Amino acid sequence: MRLRSARDRSFVGRSEELEKFRAALRHEPGAPVVFYVHGPGGVGKTTLLRRFADEAAQAGRLVVPVDGRQIDPSPTGLETEAAKAASCREAVLLIDSFEHCDGLEGWLRERFLPSLHERTLTVVAARVPASMAWSCDLAWSDSLEVLKLGPLDCGTAAAFLAERGVPPELRDGVLAFAGGHPLALSLAASAGACTPAMRSAWTPTPDVIAELLDTLIGELPSRHHRLALQTAAHTMTTTESLLGAVVGEEHAAETFDWLRQLPFCDSGGHGLVLDQLVAEALDRDLRWRDPQGYEQMHHRAGLHLLHQARTVAEPDAIHAVRALAYLKRYGPMEPYFKDVAHEAETTEQALHPRDHDAVLRMTEQTEGPRSAHIVRYWLRRQPTAFWAYRSAGSGRLVAFMALLRLTAPGDEADTDPMAAAAWEHIEHRGRLRAGRHMCMARFMVHPQAYGKVSPVGLQMRLRICKDWIRSQGLAWSFVATPHAQLWGPLLRHHGHPPLAQTPWDGGRTLTLFGRDWRTTPAQTWFDRTQPGPLHEPAVTHETSDGETPLNRAEFDSAVREALRHLHDPVALEKNPLLASRLLPKPTHPQDGDCVTALRNLICETLNSLLDNPRQTKMHAAVTTTYVARVRTQEAAAKRLGLPYSTYRRHLRQGTERVCELMWWRQTSPNPLDADATRVDSPRLTEHE
């Protein structure tokens, strides 16, 4: 009785499931005789079956429990354990962990359950859902009730923590991690959450994560399956091609099929999606357990997603950019991207002329009459640059953005000081060539969240990033904002430093942020999404004047070594090139990642091979080998469709060319000139 009273006090939620079970105990008309309960490990199946047992015992029924983990998984083994239920008219048979009885589901459905008395009530609990054969068999349509257990609702989860003695000030932290997952809530409550040392804050310890994962997942078939699971936990959605980029193409199909069978993995329109709690636990565990492996997995996934964002069909582009931006949740920009996985409650459309007056009112309300005058100018000059954001429910216009695209200065300098400042900066660095353009995010107005991070603002940022990644001929990008303090860290993170400021209405100041895309490739944009330093930086080996005393042979060896370890930050930290004249001295805290700077420089130099049509095959060979990270050179040759000897020749020539361009940059009068590899570098001979 004492144990049952304790269970009654600690049991919360599941009222709907309990009511259905009680109705079946009372043999009410229409009540099922078999319940199939399923859900991931730790969601509370066993706890619910214990409560069912207490309810059945109180009703005077014979309770026959069977643990699928403890029996011989054969018809004879199950019949032996359930013998009492087969011989009693009013028995309640409770079969837990049925997923361990592999192969018995058909026999249970077709042979064993029909042999029981019609008043015997059976509950089967498993991690995996019931097969389609149950629903296809009309004989079971009125006799079976399938109960899918999900997380507890927020109120019930909070009540659970209160019952377990977790202080009110810690409950939000526990709920943020555990959500409504019963096992995670229980582990958090029992892992010191109510001890004095944890009174100020709570975060899950490695022990909590390990125990949670052990229950949720258990043993994994291989290290490839583990890496696939970790990749699925780290990314927004998982496809077979993404797994190919991370675990290897030879393991992609097998691990993808395995993932989609897991009880905490759902199939969505764009790929597989893990349960949020499982994903967070896995990600925390890998980052703690193997920081270097974590960063490598992140980088491989990111390179694939960047390529996907560049190349997918236009209707899928925004989702592809969203999937890439999802990786920023793991770095210092997390506050800007924590809700990136959630679809906004607004739709994005091209602005309609009938909305012009509403846009002008929004602008005057938020930024004043001067800004409204400039919006009116751009509506006349470039109406297709405006995007409207409407409530998905009512269709009402709630926000707008202007993303201008300009190829040459016009009369806008007389009207818009931000456009004038942008053109002045471009002219100072060199005019745009034919086929090049600049884009400027000039207005991002959402009155309800003006000057705040919001889901609508995230939609706008994804649109801007899409333009940066996919636009052909982009030379410069600019962002003008009256909220530099809010958006400055994010824009600097994206390589857009502040370039100009102008006093504005209401005591505000407009700030122009910008970037020259001619000097740095889109690869740099991705590299800035890395989770941040996961290890202490190594000491660089500098001489007194800051240069490394390498001769040409040593320099070429260092370049080749950097190419081989392009995605290994620990190895790159030891590369002598870090102390060379190639890299600028960091002037801003966020510019101090010399490893990223070296990686960017090598990628820029490699991409400069595309300036000469005779070098495209070299570029393809080096890129496939070192950037795409094909696991063997034989596989690289196969991917390129080349004989192995031809591939090897292109790879040797391409590597030599990268070494030559890097050396030219090292020895030029101004090695930090980003165009050195494009303007003054030596050219290939016809023989080459």
XYZ file of C-alpha atoms in Angstrom:
688
model
C 0.000 0.000 0.000
C 2.852 2.386 0.823
C 4.442 1.783 -2.614
C 1.133 2.368 -4.354
C 0.556 5.590 -2.405
C 4.000 6.819 -3.455
C 3.188 5.998 -7.082
C -0.111 7.849 -6.840
C 1.637 10.967 -5.509
C 4.393 10.989 -8.115
C 2.248 10.069 -11.131
C 1.157 13.079 -13.166
C -0.600 13.493 -16.493
C -1.798 10.761 -18.863
C -5.389 11.401 -17.824
C -6.770 10.562 -21.270
C -4.949 7.231 -21.372
C -6.086 6.379 -17.838
C -9.706 7.136 -18.623
C -9.646 4.867 -21.675
C -8.096 2.068 -19.633
C -10.674 2.452 -16.849
C -13.465 2.268 -19.405
C -11.990 -0.991 -20.702
C -11.778 -2.347 -17.139
C -15.499 -1.632 -16.766
C -16.239 -3.414 -20.094
C -18.052 -0.348 -21.385
C -19.591 -0.719 -24.862
C -17.068 0.117 -27.574
C -14.078 -0.143 -25.222
C -11.069 -2.010 -26.694
C -9.720 -5.297 -25.381
C -6.134 -4.579 -26.518
C -4.087 -1.409 -26.049
C -0.883 -0.906 -28.026
C 1.213 1.774 -26.287
C 4.282 3.078 -28.104
C 6.807 5.879 -27.756
C 10.559 6.466 -27.423
C 12.559 5.229 -24.458
C 12.009 7.184 -21.271
C 8.677 8.676 -22.343
C 6.848 6.850 -19.548
C 5.520 3.591 -20.991
C 6.648 1.456 -18.055
C 5.360 4.019 -15.560
C 1.988 4.029 -17.287
C 1.830 0.215 -17.258
C 2.544 0.235 -13.511
C -0.345 2.628 -13.030
C -2.518 0.381 -15.180
C -1.523 -2.543 -12.921
C -2.534 -0.588 -9.802
C -5.860 0.364 -11.367
C -6.540 -3.236 -12.404
C -5.635 -4.627 -8.985
C -7.921 -2.112 -7.300
C -10.722 -3.283 -9.611
C -10.168 -6.864 -8.456
C -8.574 -8.088 -11.694
C -5.703 -10.573 -11.918
C -2.643 -8.706 -13.178
C -0.090 -10.689 -15.225
C 3.044 -8.644 -16.031
C 5.474 -9.768 -18.755
C 8.813 -8.057 -19.406
C 9.931 -8.541 -23.002
C 13.566 -8.036 -21.992
C 13.502 -11.030 -19.623
C 11.760 -13.753 -21.615
C 12.717 -16.143 -24.372
C 11.511 -14.191 -27.464
C 9.586 -17.118 -28.921
C 5.920 -18.173 -28.927
C 6.693 -20.779 -26.285
C 8.524 -18.276 -24.109
C 5.701 -15.726 -24.211
C 2.995 -18.360 -23.680
C 4.848 -19.649 -20.608
C 5.086 -16.184 -19.035
C 1.467 -15.330 -19.870
C -0.009 -18.693 -18.850
C -1.987 -17.264 -15.914
C -3.690 -14.765 -18.180
C -4.691 -17.529 -20.580
C -6.362 -19.473 -17.773
C -8.244 -16.574 -16.127
C -11.459 -15.001 -17.404
C -10.853 -11.525 -15.903
C -7.098 -11.184 -16.297
C -5.179 -8.073 -17.318
C -2.050 -8.968 -19.312
C 0.640 -6.253 -19.418
C 3.489 -6.885 -21.908
C 6.273 -4.305 -21.562
C 9.342 -3.782 -23.818
C 7.762 -5.769 -26.626
C 10.356 -4.399 -29.080
C 12.712 -7.055 -27.658
C 10.388 -9.812 -28.904
C 11.412 -9.361 -32.512
C 9.302 -11.422 -34.906
C 6.452 -12.186 -32.487
C 4.062 -9.394 -33.489
C 2.309 -11.394 -36.236
C 1.958 -14.454 -34.010
C 0.671 -12.300 -31.141
C -1.934 -10.654 -33.370
C -3.097 -13.698 -35.309
C -2.684 -16.576 -32.845
C -2.134 -15.688 -29.208
C -4.488 -12.750 -28.502
C -7.494 -14.361 -30.245
C -6.991 -17.418 -27.999
C -7.547 -15.388 -24.797
C -10.942 -14.964 -23.159
C -12.960 -12.112 -24.626
C -12.995 -10.344 -21.218
C -9.196 -10.492 -20.862
C -7.653 -7.054 -21.251
C -4.167 -6.840 -22.837
C -1.737 -3.933 -22.957
C 1.341 -4.147 -25.209
C 4.037 -1.475 -24.802
C 6.927 -0.973 -27.247
C 9.246 1.687 -28.565
C 8.188 1.008 -32.133
C 4.666 1.634 -33.449
C 2.299 -1.211 -34.292
C 2.705 -2.519 -37.826
C 0.198 -1.625 -40.532
C -1.117 -5.188 -40.394
C -3.184 -4.307 -37.312
C -5.092 -1.541 -39.079
C -5.424 -3.568 -42.279
C -7.133 -6.407 -40.389
C -10.825 -5.443 -40.011
C -11.205 -7.893 -37.126
C -9.143 -5.521 -34.985
C -10.879 -2.284 -35.951
C -13.156 -2.277 -32.880
C -10.893 -4.187 -30.506
C -7.571 -2.298 -30.653
C -6.662 1.142 -29.263
C -3.243 2.533 -30.230
C -1.827 5.027 -27.720
C 1.192 7.062 -28.804
C 2.865 8.558 -25.742
C 4.393 11.980 -26.180
C 5.952 14.491 -23.796
C 3.980 15.874 -20.877
C 2.470 19.310 -21.345
C 4.194 22.267 -19.712
C 1.847 22.469 -16.727
C 2.068 18.758 -16.006
C 5.872 18.810 -16.292
C 6.068 21.733 -13.870
C 3.808 19.856 -11.439
C 6.111 16.834 -11.704
C 9.146 18.951 -10.779
C 7.271 20.493 -7.874
C 6.355 17.026 -6.577
C 10.013 15.996 -6.830
C 11.129 19.018 -4.783
C 12.839 21.084 -7.509
C 12.912 24.752 -6.363
C 10.772 27.167 -8.425
C 13.795 29.233 -9.484
C 15.366 26.189 -11.174
C 12.316 24.808 -12.924
C 12.602 27.007 -16.022
C 16.158 25.767 -16.633
C 15.119 22.143 -16.223
C 12.080 22.579 -18.468
C 14.167 24.345 -21.120
C 16.315 21.220 -21.393
C 13.876 18.402 -20.623
C 10.659 19.847 -22.026
C 7.975 17.366 -21.061
C 10.096 14.221 -21.358
C 9.450 12.210 -18.159
C 12.846 10.505 -17.951
C 14.759 13.748 -18.514
C 12.621 15.473 -15.890
C 13.244 12.646 -13.445
C 17.004 12.634 -14.058
C 17.212 16.393 -13.653
C 15.236 16.260 -10.422
C 17.439 13.523 -8.986
C 20.816 14.887 -10.161
C 21.261 17.584 -7.579
C 18.776 20.147 -8.892
C 17.524 20.755 -5.380
C 20.921 20.870 -3.691
C 22.360 24.159 -2.426
C 25.117 24.094 -5.052
C 22.515 24.220 -7.812
C 20.341 26.975 -6.353
C 21.444 29.691 -8.779
C 21.221 27.824 -12.110
C 20.808 24.379 -13.593
C 22.368 22.728 -16.624
C 22.487 19.007 -17.407
C 25.710 17.319 -16.342
C 27.517 14.777 -18.556
C 26.257 12.012 -16.264
C 22.660 13.094 -16.768
C 23.190 13.203 -20.541
C 24.875 9.786 -20.563
C 22.106 8.086 -18.591
C 19.447 9.751 -20.701
C 21.076 8.639 -23.959
C 21.593 5.121 -22.662
C 17.849 4.802 -22.047
C 16.741 6.647 -25.153
C 19.070 4.975 -27.622
C 20.938 2.037 -26.111
C 23.604 0.178 -28.088
C 24.387 1.356 -31.616
C 25.304 -0.991 -34.479
C 28.559 0.748 -35.465
C 30.524 3.996 -35.309
C 29.008 4.971 -38.667
C 25.530 4.677 -37.153
C 26.659 6.773 -34.185
C 28.032 9.501 -36.477
C 24.849 9.443 -38.550
C 22.772 9.849 -35.399
C 24.976 12.703 -34.187
C 24.668 14.390 -37.579
C 20.890 14.093 -37.477
C 20.940 15.619 -33.983
C 23.093 18.537 -35.141
C 21.235 19.505 -38.322
C 17.697 20.751 -38.884
C 16.762 17.927 -41.276
C 18.769 14.946 -42.473
C 18.907 13.537 -45.991
C 20.832 10.656 -47.466
C 23.081 13.051 -49.382
C 23.917 14.925 -46.174
C 24.895 11.666 -44.492
C 27.049 10.855 -47.511
C 29.001 14.066 -46.951
C 29.573 13.276 -43.264
C 29.731 9.492 -42.785
C 30.786 8.611 -46.348
C 28.753 7.762 -49.404
C 29.291 4.039 -48.869
C 27.412 4.184 -45.532
C 24.768 6.790 -46.385
C 21.901 4.565 -47.581
C 22.285 2.043 -44.754
C 22.433 4.639 -41.976
C 19.584 6.694 -43.459
C 17.288 3.659 -43.565
C 18.303 2.832 -39.986
C 17.589 6.373 -38.776
C 14.101 6.469 -40.239
C 13.144 3.357 -38.246
C 14.054 4.895 -34.879
C 11.048 5.694 -32.658
C 12.283 9.250 -31.962
C 12.854 10.073 -35.640
C 10.099 11.471 -37.869
C 9.994 11.843 -41.642
C 9.304 15.385 -42.809
C 8.943 17.043 -46.171
C 12.654 17.874 -46.334
C 14.167 14.849 -44.578
C 14.394 13.178 -41.182
C 13.877 15.119 -37.951
C 14.931 13.877 -34.507
C 12.954 14.427 -31.328
C 14.159 17.728 -29.868
C 15.252 16.284 -26.524
C 17.166 13.421 -28.133
C 18.835 15.843 -30.537
C 19.923 18.223 -27.794
C 21.206 15.421 -25.567
C 23.225 13.884 -28.390
C 24.677 17.222 -29.417
C 25.703 18.133 -25.875
C 27.250 14.712 -25.398
C 29.378 14.828 -28.565
C 30.578 18.373 -27.941
C 31.668 17.386 -24.431
C 33.042 13.974 -25.404
C 34.915 14.821 -28.635
C 35.294 18.554 -29.380
C 37.493 17.979 -32.428
C 35.156 15.358 -33.877
C 32.245 17.689 -33.152
C 33.808 20.514 -35.149
C 34.713 18.194 -38.018
C 31.157 16.876 -38.202
C 29.812 20.439 -38.091
C 32.137 21.549 -40.881
C 31.389 18.592 -43.172
C 27.658 19.095 -42.749
C 28.023 22.830 -43.299
C 29.990 22.466 -46.529
C 27.283 20.184 -47.884
C 24.502 22.551 -46.827
C 26.339 25.541 -48.292
C 26.656 23.748 -51.626
C 22.990 22.813 -51.415
C 21.970 26.407 -50.687
C 23.918 27.532 -53.762
C 22.557 24.931 -56.169
C 18.985 23.866 -55.263
C 16.037 24.929 -57.379
C 14.666 28.366 -56.561
C 11.477 27.146 -54.794
C 13.646 25.239 -52.281
C 16.261 27.960 -51.799
C 14.902 29.596 -48.641
C 14.575 26.235 -46.884
C 18.150 25.374 -47.897
C 19.404 28.672 -46.488
C 17.375 28.061 -43.317
C 19.029 24.633 -42.925
C 22.465 26.251 -43.290
C 21.612 29.059 -40.866
C 20.441 26.428 -38.357
C 24.099 25.592 -37.692
C 24.598 29.060 -36.218
C 22.579 27.962 -33.198
C 25.733 26.312 -31.902
C 28.004 29.340 -31.901
C 28.174 32.836 -30.455
C 25.313 33.976 -32.714
C 22.840 31.575 -31.063
C 20.569 34.383 -29.727
C 19.868 35.475 -33.306
C 19.105 31.963 -34.583
C 17.642 29.987 -31.676
C 14.218 29.816 -33.385
C 15.485 29.202 -36.914
C 13.929 25.720 -37.051
C 10.431 27.082 -36.509
C 8.421 28.310 -39.441
C 7.247 31.891 -38.946
C 3.579 32.743 -38.641
C 3.928 35.138 -41.565
C 4.172 34.611 -45.303
C 6.687 36.377 -47.540
C 5.536 37.874 -50.852
C 6.552 40.540 -53.306
C 5.038 43.848 -52.235
C 1.832 44.790 -54.090
C 1.221 48.395 -55.199
C -1.914 48.542 -53.044
C 0.333 48.207 -49.972
C 2.490 51.257 -50.718
C 0.507 53.581 -48.464
C 0.653 51.092 -45.583
C 4.418 50.763 -46.032
C 4.845 54.537 -45.884
C 2.752 54.724 -42.699
C 4.824 51.954 -41.108
C 8.039 53.768 -41.981
C 6.912 57.132 -40.644
C 5.645 55.490 -37.461
C 8.966 53.746 -36.766
C 11.721 55.850 -38.377
C 10.172 59.235 -39.097
C 9.276 61.374 -42.135
C 12.788 61.444 -43.650
C 12.822 57.666 -43.924
C 9.278 57.664 -45.327
C 10.443 60.118 -48.028
C 13.294 57.742 -48.966
C 10.952 54.735 -49.027
C 8.658 56.662 -51.399
C 11.666 57.307 -53.652
C 12.678 53.648 -53.765
C 9.085 52.490 -54.315
C 9.096 54.584 -57.492
C 12.640 53.719 -58.515
C 12.776 49.982 -57.685
C 9.392 48.591 -56.531
C 10.480 44.975 -57.126
C 13.070 45.328 -54.338
C 10.342 45.334 -51.653
C 9.152 42.242 -49.805
C 5.930 42.072 -47.802
C 5.366 39.959 -44.675
C 1.743 39.101 -43.960
C -0.020 37.355 -41.116
C -0.626 33.745 -42.146
C -4.062 33.896 -40.527
C -5.487 37.233 -41.617
C -3.279 38.158 -44.563
C -2.667 41.571 -42.985
C 0.610 43.320 -43.801
C 2.749 43.327 -40.643
C 6.253 44.138 -41.953
C 8.267 44.920 -45.051
C 11.849 44.904 -46.284
C 13.660 46.679 -49.126
C 16.565 44.717 -50.629
C 17.953 47.003 -53.326
C 20.008 45.823 -56.302
C 22.093 48.483 -58.057
C 24.704 48.342 -60.810
C 25.773 51.992 -61.131
C 25.301 55.267 -59.234
C 22.228 57.303 -60.117
C 20.368 60.224 -58.584
C 19.792 58.292 -55.331
C 22.776 60.030 -53.746
C 20.691 63.223 -53.566
C 17.885 61.431 -51.695
C 19.356 58.568 -49.681
C 22.532 59.249 -47.651
C 23.033 55.520 -47.015
C 23.094 54.799 -50.757
C 25.466 57.731 -51.231
C 27.803 56.349 -48.549
C 27.713 52.902 -50.161
C 28.646 54.238 -53.596
C 31.385 56.393 -52.110
C 32.897 53.336 -50.449
C 32.687 51.319 -53.667
C 34.301 54.085 -55.703
C 37.142 54.266 -53.210
C 37.875 50.530 -53.646
C 37.371 50.332 -57.402
C 34.315 50.717 -59.639
C 32.057 47.797 -60.428
C 32.875 45.931 -63.614
C 30.206 45.012 -66.154
C 27.993 42.222 -64.876
C 28.641 43.103 -61.222
C 26.190 44.688 -58.801
C 25.777 45.704 -55.190
C 22.837 44.878 -52.971
C 21.711 46.843 -49.923
C 19.234 45.837 -47.246
C 17.945 49.373 -46.816
C 14.785 48.966 -44.727
C 13.648 46.150 -42.426
C 10.541 47.481 -40.706
C 8.378 45.455 -38.327
C 6.535 47.889 -36.013
C 5.538 45.275 -33.415
C 9.153 44.172 -32.902
C 11.081 47.238 -34.032
C 14.604 47.091 -32.680
C 14.169 43.513 -31.436
C 15.040 40.001 -32.582
C 11.865 38.390 -33.940
C 10.717 35.509 -36.175
C 9.726 38.001 -38.887
C 13.164 39.572 -38.704
C 14.656 36.096 -39.098
C 12.682 35.658 -42.328
C 14.185 38.895 -43.596
C 17.706 37.793 -42.686
C 17.246 34.479 -44.491
C 16.167 36.394 -47.598
C 19.292 38.566 -47.363
C 21.560 35.546 -46.851
C 19.949 33.831 -49.822
C 20.914 36.823 -51.944
C 24.480 36.734 -50.659
C 24.873 33.012 -51.370
C 23.062 32.637 -54.687
C 23.350 35.996 -56.428
C 25.486 35.914 -59.575
C 27.842 38.866 -59.930
C 27.508 40.165 -56.374
C 30.396 42.567 -55.707
C 29.292 44.389 -52.560
C 26.590 43.879 -49.949
C 25.422 46.530 -47.493
C 23.020 46.638 -44.562
C 21.695 49.952 -43.230
C 20.186 49.931 -39.743
C 19.291 52.338 -36.931
C 20.007 49.526 -34.440
C 23.752 49.051 -34.785
C 24.164 47.973 -31.170
C 21.697 45.112 -31.676
C 22.799 43.939 -35.119
C 26.472 44.922 -35.093
C 27.763 41.623 -33.600
C 25.839 39.572 -36.158
C 26.937 41.713 -39.110
C 30.573 41.641 -38.029
C 30.205 37.882 -37.664
C 29.129 37.861 -41.314
C 32.159 39.889 -42.326
C 30.291 43.216 -42.599
C 32.130 45.853 -40.538
C 30.589 49.319 -39.982
C 31.575 51.728 -42.765
C 29.597 54.940 -42.244
C 27.162 56.645 -39.858
C 24.540 59.368 -40.316
C 22.500 61.170 -37.602
C 18.777 60.561 -38.067
C 15.309 61.438 -36.801
C 14.420 60.846 -33.167
C 18.006 61.010 -31.970
C 18.871 57.819 -33.829
C 21.967 57.110 -35.901
C 21.898 55.136 -39.137
C 24.892 52.836 -39.560
C 26.011 51.298 -42.838
C 27.681 47.869 -42.678
C 29.286 46.438 -45.797
C 31.456 43.801 -47.377
C 33.456 43.440 -50.586
C 32.643 39.976 -51.984
C 35.250 40.356 -54.725
C 38.046 39.709 -52.254
C 36.580 36.851 -50.251
C 34.511 33.847 -51.409
C 31.232 32.630 -49.969
C 33.296 29.936 -48.243
C 34.274 32.601 -45.717
C 30.620 33.207 -44.914
C 30.258 29.582 -43.862
C 33.518 29.491 -41.936
C 32.142 32.263 -39.742
C 29.312 29.923 -38.665
C 31.711 27.585 -36.873
C 30.728 26.880 -33.247
C 33.723 28.841 -32.008
C 36.984 27.742 -30.422
C 36.486 24.316 -28.844
C 40.079 24.084 -27.659
C 42.859 26.377 -26.564
C 44.704 27.959 -29.506
C 48.237 26.780 -30.014
C 51.172 29.150 -29.653
C 52.344 30.400 -33.037
C 56.013 30.299 -33.883
C 56.945 33.853 -34.843
C 60.264 35.569 -35.275
C 60.892 39.004 -33.825
C 59.499 40.720 -36.892
C 56.455 38.479 -37.020
C 57.529 36.493 -40.093
C 58.336 32.817 -40.437
C 61.776 32.052 -41.870
C 60.663 29.530 -44.496
C 62.495 28.897 -47.744
C 60.503 27.993 -50.855
C 60.653 24.234 -50.280
C 59.526 24.594 -46.648
C 56.808 27.007 -47.701
C 55.429 24.638 -50.353
C 55.490 21.800 -47.820
C 53.480 23.938 -45.381
C 50.898 24.752 -48.088
C 50.510 21.079 -48.992
C 50.155 20.216 -45.314
C 47.495 22.908 -44.891
C 45.550 21.524 -47.850
C 45.644 17.998 -46.388
C 44.395 19.275 -43.012
C 42.057 21.979 -44.274
C 39.225 20.799 -41.992
C 41.376 19.873 -38.997
C 41.757 22.992 -36.801
C 44.129 21.267 -34.390
C 46.561 20.416 -37.205
C 46.210 23.863 -38.794
C 47.140 25.513 -35.506
C 50.601 23.980 -35.869
C 51.117 25.084 -39.472
C 54.077 27.481 -39.990
C 51.978 29.592 -42.373
C 50.159 31.064 -39.366
C 53.263 33.099 -38.545
C 53.902 34.224 -42.124
C 53.275 37.557 -43.835
C 50.215 36.008 -45.481
C 47.937 36.686 -42.522
C 47.131 40.080 -40.963
C 47.626 40.680 -37.272
C 44.235 40.528 -35.544
C 42.854 43.973 -34.751
C 39.449 42.933 -33.416
C 38.646 40.081 -30.996
C 36.527 38.369 -33.614
C 39.354 38.569 -36.139
C 41.702 36.547 -33.965
C 40.897 33.127 -35.350
C 44.069 32.658 -37.393
C 43.071 29.119 -38.292
C 39.911 30.351 -39.986
C 41.879 33.124 -41.700
C 44.382 30.611 -43.076
C 41.601 28.306 -44.250
C 39.879 31.239 -45.968
C 43.106 32.342 -47.659
C 43.739 28.876 -49.070
C 40.154 28.653 -50.351
C 40.432 32.104 -51.942
C 43.686 31.129 -53.638
C 42.176 27.871 -54.836
C 39.096 29.632 -56.194
C 41.300 32.078 -58.104
C 42.259 29.176 -60.380
C 38.818 29.572 -61.946
C 39.914 32.911 -63.435
C 41.751 30.934 -66.121
C 39.678 28.385 -68.116
C 42.763 26.164 -68.487
C 42.861 25.734 -64.708
C 39.287 24.530 -64.115
C 40.283 20.852 -64.145
C 43.048 21.562 -61.648
C 40.551 23.422 -59.454
C 38.096 20.513 -59.620
C 40.752 17.955 -58.647
C 42.083 19.949 -55.681
C 38.608 20.966 -54.488
C 37.230 17.427 -54.661
C 40.244 16.025 -52.829
C 40.720 18.569 -50.053
C 37.555 20.678 -49.754
C 34.857 18.080 -50.461
C 36.954 15.561 -48.503
C 36.389 12.478 -50.620
C 37.915 9.719 -48.525
C 40.293 8.260 -51.123
C 41.921 9.563 -54.272
C 40.384 6.662 -56.182
C 36.935 7.844 -55.076
C 37.819 11.408 -56.088
C 38.808 10.260 -59.574
C 35.559 8.297 -59.836
C 33.491 11.301 -58.720
C 35.198 13.472 -61.359
C 34.747 10.799 -64.018
C 38.478 10.719 -64.775
C 41.042 7.960 -65.200
C 43.126 7.764 -62.049
C 46.331 8.837 -63.790
C 44.613 11.886 -65.324
C 43.136 12.855 -61.985
C 46.552 12.554 -60.339
C 48.081 14.831 -62.967
C 45.396 17.490 -62.453
C 45.794 17.230 -58.679
C 49.593 17.626 -58.874
C 49.333 20.609 -61.242
C 46.604 22.241 -59.165
C 48.513 21.816 -55.918
C 51.644 23.253 -57.495
C 49.647 26.197 -58.788
C 48.210 26.926 -55.328
C 51.713 26.776 -53.857
C 52.971 29.157 -56.555
C 50.180 31.678 -55.970
C 50.616 31.534 -52.204
C 54.386 32.065 -52.548
C 53.795 35.008 -54.878
C 51.487 36.472 -52.274
C 54.055 35.840 -49.521
C 56.847 37.591 -51.413
C 54.849 40.426 -53.024
C 55.330 43.979 -51.695
C 51.848 43.904 -50.183
C 51.072 40.283 -49.246
C 47.783 41.206 -47.549
C 46.320 42.590 -50.769
C 43.421 40.205 -51.327
C 43.608 40.639 -55.102
C 47.269 39.604 -55.340
C 46.357 36.189 -56.663
C 44.074 37.736 -59.260
C 45.891 40.798 -60.614
C 49.667 40.558 -60.523
C 50.306 36.859 -60.073
C 52.274 34.941 -62.715
C 50.279 33.397 -65.525
C 50.321 29.854 -66.841
C 52.289 29.134 -69.958
C 50.713 27.411 -72.904
C 52.581 24.248 -71.934
C 50.923 24.234 -68.544
